[in-house]
Coordinates of C-alpha atoms and ligand atoms in Angstrom, one line a residue:
M1 CA 8.0 -5.1 21.1
G2 CA 4.7 -4.1 19.6
N3 CA 5.5 -4.9 16.1
K4 CA 6.7 -8.3 17.0
I5 CA 3.2 -9.2 18.5
S6 CA 1.6 -7.7 15.8
R7 CA 3.1 -9.5 13.1
M8 CA 0.9 -12.5 14.0
Y9 CA -1.7 -11.0 11.8
M10 CA -3.0 -13.7 9.4
P11 CA -5.8 -14.4 7.1
L12 CA -9.2 -13.7 8.3
A13 CA -11.3 -16.3 10.1
A14 CA -12.0 -19.7 8.7
A15 CA -15.6 -18.8 8.6
A16 CA -15.1 -16.2 6.4
A17 CA -13.4 -18.5 3.8
L18 CA -16.1 -21.1 4.2
T19 CA -18.8 -18.6 3.6
L20 CA -16.8 -17.6 0.4
A21 CA -16.1 -21.3 -1.0
L22 CA -20.2 -21.7 -0.7
S23 CA -20.7 -18.5 -2.4
A24 CA -18.1 -19.0 -4.9
C25 CA -19.6 -22.3 -5.7
G26 CA -22.9 -21.0 -6.9
G27 CA -21.3 -17.8 -8.3
G28 CA -20.9 -19.0 -11.8
T29 CA -19.0 -15.8 -13.1
G30 CA -17.3 -17.6 -15.8
G31 CA -13.9 -17.0 -14.0
G32 CA -13.3 -20.3 -12.3
G33 CA -15.1 -19.5 -9.0
G34 CA -12.5 -18.8 -6.7
T35 CA -10.2 -21.6 -6.0
G36 CA -8.0 -21.6 -8.6
G37 CA -9.6 -20.3 -11.8
E38 CA -9.8 -23.3 -13.7
G39 CA -12.3 -23.4 -16.5
G40 CA -14.3 -20.4 -18.0
A41 CA -12.5 -17.4 -19.0
A42 CA -9.2 -18.4 -17.0
S43 CA -8.6 -21.2 -19.4
E44 CA -9.1 -19.2 -22.5
N45 CA -6.7 -16.9 -24.7
L46 CA -3.7 -18.3 -22.7
D47 CA -1.3 -18.3 -25.9
G48 CA -2.9 -14.9 -27.0
R49 CA -0.5 -12.3 -28.2
G50 CA -1.1 -8.8 -29.2
P51 CA -1.8 -5.2 -27.9
I52 CA -2.7 -5.0 -24.1
T53 CA -3.7 -2.1 -21.5
Y54 CA -2.0 -1.8 -18.4
V55 CA -4.1 -0.2 -15.4
Q56 CA -2.4 1.4 -12.5
G57 CA -3.0 4.6 -10.3
K58 CA -1.7 7.8 -10.8
D59 CA 2.1 7.5 -11.7
N60 CA 3.2 10.0 -9.3
S61 CA 7.0 8.8 -9.7
D62 CA 6.9 9.0 -13.5
V63 CA 8.1 5.3 -13.8
V64 CA 5.5 3.8 -15.9
R65 CA 5.8 5.7 -19.3
P66 CA 9.6 5.3 -19.7
L67 CA 9.1 1.7 -19.0
L68 CA 6.3 1.3 -21.4
E69 CA 8.5 3.3 -24.3
K70 CA 11.1 0.7 -23.8
W71 CA 8.6 -2.3 -24.0
N72 CA 6.8 -0.8 -27.0
K73 CA 10.2 -0.4 -29.1
A74 CA 10.9 -3.7 -28.6
H75 CA 7.5 -5.2 -29.0
P76 CA 5.8 -3.4 -32.1
D77 CA 2.8 -5.9 -32.3
E78 CA 2.6 -6.2 -28.8
K79 CA 2.2 -2.7 -27.5
V80 CA 1.0 -1.6 -24.2
T81 CA -1.2 1.2 -23.7
F82 CA -1.0 3.0 -20.4
K83 CA -4.7 3.4 -18.6
E84 CA -4.0 5.8 -15.7
Q85 CA -6.5 5.8 -12.6
S86 CA -6.6 8.5 -9.9
D87 CA -4.2 8.7 -6.9
N88 CA -7.0 7.4 -4.4
A89 CA -6.6 3.8 -3.7
D90 CA -10.4 3.2 -2.9
Q91 CA -11.2 4.8 -6.4
Q92 CA -8.7 2.5 -8.2
H93 CA -10.2 -0.5 -6.3
D94 CA -13.9 0.5 -7.2
D95 CA -12.9 1.0 -11.0
L96 CA -11.1 -2.5 -11.3
V97 CA -14.0 -4.0 -9.6
K98 CA -16.5 -2.2 -12.2
N99 CA -14.3 -3.5 -15.2
F100 CA -14.0 -6.9 -13.9
Q101 CA -17.8 -7.0 -13.4
A102 CA -18.4 -5.9 -16.7
K103 CA -15.6 -8.7 -18.0
N104 CA -13.7 -5.9 -19.9
A105 CA -11.3 -7.4 -21.9
D106 CA -9.3 -4.1 -22.3
Y107 CA -8.3 -4.3 -18.7
D108 CA -5.4 -6.9 -19.4
V109 CA -3.0 -6.1 -16.8
A110 CA -3.9 -4.5 -13.6
S111 CA -1.9 -2.7 -10.6
V112 CA -3.3 -4.7 -7.8
D113 CA -2.7 -3.3 -4.2
V114 CA -1.6 -5.8 -1.9
I115 CA -5.0 -5.8 0.0
W116 CA -6.9 -6.7 -3.1
T117 CA -5.6 -10.2 -4.3
A118 CA -7.7 -12.5 -1.8
E119 CA -11.0 -10.4 -3.2
F120 CA -10.1 -10.4 -6.8
A121 CA -8.7 -14.0 -6.6
A122 CA -12.0 -15.1 -4.9
K123 CA -14.4 -13.7 -7.2
G124 CA -12.4 -15.5 -10.2
W125 CA -11.2 -12.3 -11.8
L126 CA -7.5 -12.9 -11.8
Q127 CA -5.5 -15.3 -14.1
P128 CA -3.8 -17.9 -11.9
L129 CA 0.0 -17.3 -12.4
K130 CA 0.7 -21.2 -12.9
D131 CA 1.3 -23.6 -15.8
T132 CA 2.1 -21.5 -18.9
L133 CA 1.6 -18.5 -17.0
K134 CA 3.9 -19.2 -14.4
V135 CA 6.2 -16.7 -13.2
S136 CA 9.3 -16.7 -10.8
T137 CA 9.3 -15.1 -7.6
E138 CA 12.8 -16.2 -6.8
G139 CA 14.7 -13.5 -4.4
M140 CA 11.6 -11.5 -3.7
L141 CA 11.1 -10.8 0.0
P142 CA 8.8 -13.4 1.3
A143 CA 5.8 -11.0 2.6
T144 CA 5.6 -9.4 -0.6
V145 CA 5.0 -13.0 -2.2
E146 CA 2.6 -13.7 0.4
T147 CA 0.5 -10.6 -0.8
G148 CA 0.2 -12.1 -4.3
T149 CA -0.9 -15.6 -2.6
Y150 CA -4.4 -16.7 -2.2
K151 CA -5.1 -20.2 -1.2
D152 CA -1.4 -21.4 -2.1
V153 CA -2.0 -20.0 -5.3
L154 CA 0.1 -17.1 -7.0
Y155 CA -2.5 -14.6 -8.6
T156 CA -0.5 -11.2 -8.6
L157 CA 3.5 -10.8 -8.9
P158 CA 5.1 -8.3 -6.6
Q159 CA 6.1 -5.3 -8.3
T160 CA 6.8 -2.7 -5.9
S161 CA 6.6 -2.8 -2.0
D162 CA 6.0 -0.1 0.3
G163 CA 6.8 0.7 4.1
G164 CA 6.0 3.8 6.3
L165 CA 8.6 6.5 7.0
L166 CA 8.8 9.2 9.1
Y167 CA 9.8 12.4 7.2
Y168 CA 11.4 14.9 9.5
R169 CA 13.0 18.3 9.1
K170 CA 16.5 18.0 10.1
D171 CA 17.1 21.7 10.3
L172 CA 14.6 21.7 13.0
V173 CA 15.0 18.4 14.8
P174 CA 18.5 17.1 14.3
N175 CA 17.6 13.8 16.2
P176 CA 14.4 12.6 14.9
P177 CA 11.9 11.2 17.7
K178 CA 12.1 7.2 18.3
T179 CA 8.6 7.3 20.2
W180 CA 5.3 8.9 19.7
E181 CA 5.5 10.7 22.9
E182 CA 9.0 12.0 22.1
M183 CA 7.5 13.2 18.9
M184 CA 4.6 14.7 20.5
G185 CA 6.9 16.4 22.8
M186 CA 8.8 18.1 19.7
C187 CA 5.6 19.8 18.5
S188 CA 6.4 22.9 20.5
I189 CA 9.4 23.4 18.0
A190 CA 6.8 23.7 15.1
K191 CA 4.5 25.8 16.9
D192 CA 7.3 28.3 17.6
K193 CA 8.2 28.2 14.0
G194 CA 4.6 28.8 13.1
I195 CA 4.2 25.6 11.1
D196 CA 2.1 22.2 11.4
C197 CA 3.4 19.4 13.7
Y198 CA 2.5 15.9 12.2
A199 CA 0.5 14.8 9.7
G200 CA -0.3 11.2 7.9
Q201 CA -3.2 10.2 5.6
F202 CA -6.2 10.9 7.6
A203 CA -8.8 11.5 5.1
Q204 CA -11.4 8.8 5.0
Y205 CA -10.1 6.0 2.6
E206 CA -7.4 3.1 2.5
G207 CA -4.6 5.4 3.8
L208 CA -6.7 6.1 7.1
T209 CA -6.9 2.1 7.5
V210 CA -3.2 2.2 6.9
N211 CA -2.4 4.9 9.6
V212 CA -4.7 3.8 12.2
S213 CA -3.5 0.1 12.1
E214 CA 0.1 1.6 12.7
A215 CA -1.1 3.5 15.6
I216 CA -2.5 0.6 17.0
N217 CA -0.1 -2.0 16.1
S218 CA 2.7 0.3 17.4
E219 CA 0.9 0.4 20.7
G220 CA 1.1 -3.6 20.7
G221 CA -2.7 -3.7 19.9
Q222 CA -4.0 -5.7 16.7
I223 CA -7.1 -5.5 14.4
V224 CA -7.6 -9.1 14.1
D225 CA -5.8 -12.2 15.7
K226 CA -3.8 -14.8 13.9
E227 CA -7.1 -16.7 13.3
G228 CA -8.6 -13.8 12.0
K229 CA -10.9 -12.9 14.9
A230 CA -11.3 -9.3 15.3
T231 CA -9.6 -8.2 18.4
V232 CA -9.5 -4.5 18.1
N233 CA -11.2 -3.7 21.3
S234 CA -8.3 -4.0 23.7
P235 CA -6.6 -1.6 26.1
E236 CA -3.5 -1.4 23.5
A237 CA -5.8 -0.6 20.5
K238 CA -7.4 2.2 22.6
A239 CA -3.9 3.7 23.4
G240 CA -3.1 3.8 19.6
L241 CA -6.4 5.4 18.5
E242 CA -6.3 7.7 21.3
N243 CA -2.7 8.7 20.6
L244 CA -4.2 10.2 17.1
V245 CA -7.4 11.4 18.6
D246 CA -5.5 13.4 21.5
A247 CA -2.9 14.9 18.9
Y248 CA -5.9 15.9 16.5
K249 CA -7.9 17.6 19.5
N250 CA -4.6 19.5 20.8
G251 CA -3.6 20.5 17.4
N252 CA -0.5 18.8 16.9
I253 CA -2.4 17.0 14.1
P254 CA -3.7 19.9 12.2
K255 CA -7.3 20.3 11.2
Q256 CA -6.7 20.2 7.5
A257 CA -5.0 16.8 7.9
L258 CA -8.4 15.2 8.0
T259 CA -8.4 15.7 4.2
Y260 CA -5.2 14.6 3.4
Q261 CA -4.2 11.7 1.3
E262 CA -0.6 10.8 0.3
E263 CA -0.3 13.9 -2.1
Q264 CA -1.5 16.6 -0.1
G265 CA 0.6 15.7 3.1
R266 CA 3.6 15.6 0.5
Q267 CA 3.1 19.0 -0.8
S268 CA 2.4 20.5 2.7
F269 CA 6.0 18.8 3.8
E270 CA 7.8 20.3 0.7
A271 CA 6.3 23.8 1.1
G272 CA 7.9 23.7 4.5
K273 CA 4.5 24.0 6.3
L274 CA 4.7 20.6 8.2
M275 CA 7.7 19.3 10.5
F276 CA 6.7 15.6 10.6
L277 CA 5.2 13.5 7.8
R278 CA 4.2 10.0 7.8
N279 CA 4.5 8.7 4.0
W280 CA 5.6 6.0 1.7
P281 CA 9.1 6.0 0.2
Y282 CA 8.0 7.4 -3.1
V283 CA 8.1 11.1 -1.4
Y284 CA 11.6 11.2 -1.0
N285 CA 12.6 11.4 -4.7
L286 CA 10.1 13.8 -5.3
A287 CA 11.0 15.9 -2.1
K288 CA 14.8 16.0 -3.2
T289 CA 13.9 16.8 -6.9
D290 CA 10.7 18.9 -7.1
G291 CA 11.5 22.3 -8.3
S292 CA 8.6 23.5 -5.8
S293 CA 10.5 21.6 -2.7
T294 CA 11.7 24.1 -0.2
V295 CA 13.2 21.1 2.2
K296 CA 15.5 19.6 -0.7
D297 CA 18.6 19.7 1.8
T298 CA 16.8 20.0 5.0
F299 CA 14.7 16.8 5.5
G300 CA 16.0 13.2 6.9
V301 CA 14.2 10.0 6.9
A302 CA 13.5 7.9 10.1
P303 CA 11.8 4.8 11.0
L304 CA 8.0 5.4 12.4
P305 CA 8.0 6.4 15.9
G306 CA 6.5 3.7 18.3
K307 CA 5.6 3.0 21.8
D308 CA 9.4 2.4 23.2
G309 CA 11.0 2.5 20.3
P310 CA 10.4 2.0 16.6
G311 CA 6.7 1.7 15.2
A312 CA 5.0 -1.0 13.3
S313 CA 4.6 0.1 9.9
T314 CA 1.6 -1.2 7.8
L315 CA 2.7 -3.2 4.7
G316 CA 1.8 -1.6 1.7
G317 CA 2.7 -2.1 -2.0
H318 CA 1.5 -3.3 -5.4
N319 CA 1.5 -6.7 -7.5
M320 CA 0.6 -7.1 -11.1
G321 CA -2.2 -9.4 -12.1
V322 CA -3.4 -10.7 -15.6
S323 CA -7.2 -10.4 -16.1
V324 CA -9.0 -13.6 -16.9
Y325 CA -11.0 -11.9 -19.3
S326 CA -7.6 -10.6 -21.5
K327 CA -7.6 -11.9 -24.9
N328 CA -3.6 -11.7 -24.9
K329 CA -2.4 -13.5 -21.8
A330 CA 1.0 -14.7 -23.2
T331 CA 1.9 -11.0 -24.0
A332 CA 0.7 -10.0 -20.4
K333 CA 3.0 -12.4 -18.9
D334 CA 5.8 -11.4 -20.7
F335 CA 5.0 -7.9 -19.8
L336 CA 4.7 -9.0 -16.0
E337 CA 8.3 -10.3 -16.1
F338 CA 9.4 -7.3 -17.9
M339 CA 8.0 -4.9 -15.2
T340 CA 9.6 -6.9 -12.4
T341 CA 13.3 -7.7 -13.8
E342 CA 16.3 -6.5 -11.5
E343 CA 17.0 -4.0 -13.8
T344 CA 13.4 -2.5 -13.8
Q345 CA 13.3 -2.9 -9.9
K346 CA 16.6 -0.9 -9.9
F347 CA 14.9 1.8 -12.1
Y348 CA 11.6 1.9 -9.6
A349 CA 14.4 2.9 -7.0
T350 CA 16.4 5.4 -8.7
Q351 CA 13.7 7.0 -10.6
G352 CA 11.1 7.1 -8.2
S353 CA 12.4 6.0 -4.7
L354 CA 10.0 3.0 -4.8
A355 CA 10.8 -0.1 -2.6
P356 CA 12.0 -2.8 -4.2
V357 CA 10.6 -6.4 -3.9
L358 CA 13.9 -8.0 -4.7
A359 CA 15.7 -8.6 -1.4
S360 CA 19.3 -8.2 -2.6
L361 CA 18.9 -4.6 -3.9
Y362 CA 18.6 -3.5 -0.2
D363 CA 22.1 -4.6 0.3
D364 CA 23.2 -3.3 -3.1
A365 CA 26.3 -0.9 -2.4
D366 CA 25.8 1.5 -5.2
L367 CA 22.1 1.8 -4.7
I368 CA 22.4 2.7 -0.9
A369 CA 25.0 5.3 -1.7
Q370 CA 22.6 6.7 -4.3
L371 CA 19.5 6.0 -1.6
P372 CA 20.7 6.4 1.9
Y373 CA 17.2 5.7 3.4
L374 CA 17.3 2.1 1.9
P375 CA 18.5 0.4 5.1
V376 CA 15.7 2.4 7.4
L377 CA 13.2 1.3 4.6
K378 CA 14.2 -2.4 4.7
T379 CA 13.5 -2.5 8.5
S380 CA 10.2 -0.9 7.8
I381 CA 9.2 -3.6 5.4
E382 CA 10.8 -6.3 7.2
N383 CA 8.8 -5.5 10.3
A384 CA 5.6 -4.2 8.7
V385 CA 2.2 -5.6 9.6
P386 CA -0.1 -6.9 6.8
R387 CA -3.7 -5.6 6.7
P388 CA -6.3 -8.5 7.1
V389 CA -6.3 -11.1 4.3
T390 CA -9.6 -11.5 3.1
P391 CA -11.8 -11.5 0.4
F392 CA -14.0 -9.3 2.4
Y393 CA -11.5 -6.8 2.7
P394 CA -13.8 -3.8 1.5
A395 CA -16.1 -4.2 4.2
V396 CA -13.1 -4.8 6.7
T397 CA -11.3 -1.4 5.8
Q398 CA -15.0 0.2 5.8
A399 CA -15.3 -0.9 9.3
I400 CA -11.9 0.8 10.4
Q401 CA -12.2 4.0 8.2
Q402 CA -15.7 4.9 9.3
N403 CA -15.2 4.1 13.2
S404 CA -11.8 5.7 13.4
F405 CA -12.9 8.7 11.3
A406 CA -15.8 9.3 13.7
A407 CA -13.2 9.3 16.5
L408 CA -11.1 11.6 15.1
Q409 CA -13.7 14.1 14.2
G410 CA -15.0 13.6 17.8
S411 CA -18.4 12.1 16.9
K412 CA -17.7 8.9 18.9
T413 CA -15.6 8.3 21.6
V414 CA -12.6 6.1 21.1
D415 CA -14.3 3.2 23.2
Q416 CA -17.3 3.4 21.1
A417 CA -15.3 3.6 17.9
L418 CA -13.5 0.5 19.0
T419 CA -16.6 -1.6 20.0
D420 CA -18.3 -0.7 16.8
M421 CA -15.2 -1.3 14.8
E422 CA -14.9 -4.8 16.1
A423 CA -18.5 -5.8 15.8
A424 CA -18.4 -4.5 12.2
I425 CA -15.2 -6.3 11.4
G426 CA -16.8 -9.4 12.8
T427 CA -19.8 -9.2 10.5
A428 CA -17.6 -8.5 7.4
G429 CA -16.8 -12.1 7.2
A430 CA -20.6 -12.9 6.4
K431 CA -21.3 -10.4 3.8
Ligands
GLC1 C1 0.2 3.0 -1.0 C2 0.2 1.5 -0.6 C3 -0.9 0.7 -0.7 C4 -2.0 1.4 0.2 C5 -2.2 2.7 -0.3 C6 -3.2 3.6 0.7 O1 -0.2 3.0 -2.1 O2 1.3 0.8 -1.4 O3 -0.9 -0.4 -0.3 O4 -3.2 0.7 0.3 O5 -1.0 3.5 -0.3 O6 -3.5 4.8 0.3

């Protein structure tokens, strides 16, 4: 099946790593230059204790504030202030880069999207989580720990995972579609009701990379092969991208979906204007509890549809990293541990329907009783395909976003978009 094949995703090319190693040597940013963060800022303030700031994207699920309240009560001299960023993954990334470049000592602990560890570690911005800063990853899903590891060193501690799910209206489609084709076949039901059929995240930002990768992987294609070489110009990848392009052309994906990030799709679904939505687990809790949700009792959750059966989700999620410029690294380490205890993980799940990184919680009967989608989510995460692991990820995702968006809009053919995407990913490693 497609997802098995495409699970062979691995770190981007050795060539890229070599280029990086060379540039890192001459970098001298004071952060230790990329291989282990030894020396420079990374060797300072390891015992530092005091107030710190935690930087994270918009807390849609309202989990951060209650946790900080709890922590702050227990640690009056080491209070944590929340710096909340926007809800757009690209903007969060750029804000972190800007502040790391400025050596901002106030960005002590950052929420690091799974795709950024390699880049931030290679730049020497993240404190290696070893020696006095060593934290345990015991019991965590191996795929999540991998996202925090760069060159065999843990730089970011998994906090919450993420796997794509299909939200559907069970009052309109009692049996959710198992394949993309089946789903497209059901769009006439939405049409008869006068509502939109399917949306995911199709605005031009990281969410598009996630959705396009899923379309490609689900058809048995790959963005890069296991050596990290771009292999996206293939018949399988073409079939995947074509699924999205055709659905957009024939209206099964509505026009406005090209402006959707996670939140716009969620709002449309909750308003009853959309029959199928690809989104992350956080939507479950909000669609059930939001005062304005009109689908509280009428929605269900299913695996993403694929070619002959379940599709391949893209692995998402967030880890926590400590800035090498932080003055209070001992406090930061304790805070990382507090934010990832079993109790906290349960809170993420029950309060925000966020995906735990602790494997055992997926088999916790009480939790399953409360969150019946957990087994579906576990399957989604276990079969999820990581995005390319490379310090040059920003250029790789740009190549995917720009070309797939052009194909959706119709300004490039699917063939041209994939040819250009493959070439641009190929040169990304040399940047
Ligand atoms: C979610 C995922 C993250 C992904 C982002 C894209 O936040 O957890 O990994 O990059 O969505 O919008």
